[in-house]
Amino acid sequence: MKKILVLILCPLVVGPIWGLAQRVDNAEENKQDTTRPYQETYRPQLHFTPKAHWNNDPNGMVYYAGVYHLFFQYYPVGTQWGPMHWGHAISKDLLHWDEKAIALYPDSLGYIFSGSAVVDKENTSGFGKNGIVPLVAVFTYHDPKGDKAGRNDFETQAVAYSLDSGKSWVKYGHNPVVKNPGIRDFRDPKVCWYAPTKSWIMTLATKDRITFFSSPNLIDWKKESEFGHNVGSHGGVWECPDLYLVEKSNKLNKTGKAIWVLSVNVGSGAPSGGSATQYFTGDFDGHHFTASDTLTKWLDYGPDEYAGVNWSNTGNDLYFLGWMSNTRYAGATPTSTWRGGMTLTRKLGLAEVNDHYYVTSVPLTETLKKNASGSQQIKKNSAGIYVLESQKLNSPFMLTLNADYSHDFAITLRNKTGDKLVLGYDKADNAYYIDRSAAGKTDFADGFGARHKAPRLATGKEIYLQLIFDKSSVELFADRGKTSMTSLFFVKDGFDKLEISSNQTDFDLKHAGLQWIKSIWTGK
Ligand code: FRU
């Protein structure tokens, strides 16, 4: 549906709905110092963004030989969505990134849409030569000509491999490896190894459901089953799924089995409007996924985490990262020479609340602390407000606080222009919220300037909040990851004042402190 809309408005562009914002002109565009791209006004200092141009979904995330690879949907010609490539960046700590050459270019079979990568340790594919273990990327070809012609079979699945640690890639000579049965939205393969049946499992988004395929060798695929057309959120098309086992040591369910999670990104209709990542908990037996309940659960309730999936080949640890934007306005955000970017990496776990399983997500706190330049406690003034005034609030920091759930409280960040970003806990609603309605520029997209909320799932009395602020984003992690929210904002000046206050007079925090985190782009 979304592609049809774009075609009507802009016949030369075939692609997702973000193309709608194509003609938005941002004054910022011409004002920036392009010789220091990482110093641009809204450029995140803790998050990956490509040096220039458009990016969306994270792709092919794989850990190999001490290095985390992050590929991403990339259009290297402009700051709007266009013919998709896989860009590439690497990291040793999931915080500092080094952008590399483009890994996959579009070709006669189509654009290179989202997908995953695996380490084929046993060389099941036969791509390995001379004992070199191949890295295999499994991705979607999106044929723009087929799309434009109104066909239904223009998305297919294909493979490519690398024998030099992801530096260069060879596309398999007999692509596609999964043909399209006539489903317009047939994409974003996430592949994992399922040891009990010695099979690769492909989890594929197929319009309004997930289709599972299995393969002994990453080349010959057999359809196993479908899941989900009648459960979960269906406000938009299903995209970018992931299937994973939550670390056994975190929690065993009552039968002693570990929990499988199927996450599914949905293009619109999410709690904060537009796109977000929902998930199902349950069991996977190598053929079928069975959900343990029919609740619709969200990995991040904020407006700006989408297309998130986990790195592959990280053992029992699950590291998750999403695109930090929203399909509603991704093409209109007021950035300059680049557009898009990623969330911080999160470690996923499992919590049981009222007999239901929830995926928890927390930032890599120790890694962030290692990159800290100092810390500061926030003191209460005579009016009962916790206040910190500092120009340093314009640079990245992590704020942590312990509060009691019996009080409302608001954390307000202000600047000299009068912009304010307000976050907090609403006792009556038992919800956390982020209100960016007065936080600078909002008029580039309808509905951007809004207050978004997320339920507090934790049942204990103590509230523990971890908030990570960067130039143009905040990520909220509450109660050891039971609730998380990501939100972009575009203030006209850097923040210089932080206040934590409550309407209730006996408001007291057990702890309120922050750590200043150094930019990951120092020298760039
Ligand atoms: C999600 C998505 C994917 C697709 C890619 C195209 O944001 O629409 O489903 O593969 O983006 O760039």
mmCIF file of C-alpha atoms and ligand atoms in Angstrom, residues 2-3 16 18 54 56-57 59 73-74 81-82 84 112-115 140 155 187-188 205 237-240 306-307 323 327, ligand 1:
data_model
loop_
_atom_site.group_PDB
_atom_site.id
_atom_site.type_symbol
_atom_site.label_atom_id
_atom_site.label_comp_id
_atom_site.label_asym_id
_atom_site.label_seq_id
_atom_site.Cartn_x
_atom_site.Cartn_y
_atom_site.Cartn_z
ATOM 1 C CA LYS A 2 2.735 2.412 0.991
ATOM 2 C CA LYS A 3 4.539 1.968 -2.302
ATOM 3 C CA PRO A 16 8.855 3.209 1.043
ATOM 4 C CA TRP A 18 9.413 8.099 3.562
ATOM 5 C CA TRP A 54 20.625 8.375 3.749
ATOM 6 C CA ASN A 56 17.667 3.098 7.296
ATOM 7 C CA ASP A 57 17.536 -0.465 8.692
ATOM 8 C CA ASN A 59 21.385 -5.299 8.195
ATOM 9 C CA GLN A 73 20.309 0.162 4.215
ATOM 10 C CA TYR A 74 22.151 2.936 2.460
ATOM 11 C CA TRP A 81 15.571 6.943 0.418
ATOM 12 C CA GLY A 82 16.723 5.670 -2.982
ATOM 13 C CA MET A 84 19.314 0.516 -1.702
ATOM 14 C CA ILE A 112 19.585 -4.735 -1.987
ATOM 15 C CA PHE A 113 16.931 -4.658 0.722
ATOM 16 C CA SER A 114 17.272 -5.764 4.342
ATOM 17 C CA GLY A 115 18.625 -9.109 5.486
ATOM 18 C CA THR A 140 16.099 -9.396 -0.327
ATOM 19 C CA GLU A 155 10.908 -9.362 -3.991
ATOM 20 C CA ARG A 187 11.329 -9.640 2.488
ATOM 21 C CA ASP A 188 13.949 -9.145 5.197
ATOM 22 C CA ALA A 205 8.290 -11.169 6.696
ATOM 23 C CA VAL A 237 2.949 -4.371 6.845
ATOM 24 C CA TRP A 238 5.245 -6.766 8.755
ATOM 25 C CA GLU A 239 8.952 -6.229 8.155
ATOM 26 C CA CYS A 240 12.397 -7.148 9.532
ATOM 27 C CA TYR A 306 12.467 0.559 14.115
ATOM 28 C CA ALA A 307 13.722 -2.434 12.125
ATOM 29 C CA TRP A 323 17.193 2.269 13.127
ATOM 30 C CA THR A 327 8.576 5.594 8.765
HETATM 31 C C1 FRU B 1 11.998 -1.412 6.667
HETATM 32 C C2 FRU B 1 12.113 -1.674 5.173
HETATM 33 C C3 FRU B 1 12.375 -3.135 4.881
HETATM 34 C C4 FRU B 1 13.057 -3.093 3.550
HETATM 35 C C5 FRU B 1 13.885 -1.840 3.667
HETATM 36 C C6 FRU B 1 14.041 -1.075 2.385
HETATM 37 O O1 FRU B 1 12.305 -0.109 7.022
HETATM 38 O O2 FRU B 1 10.946 -1.227 4.492
HETATM 39 O O3 FRU B 1 11.226 -3.941 4.927
HETATM 40 O O4 FRU B 1 13.836 -4.235 3.321
HETATM 41 O O5 FRU B 1 13.239 -1.025 4.619
HETATM 42 O O6 FRU B 1 14.959 -0.039 2.538
#
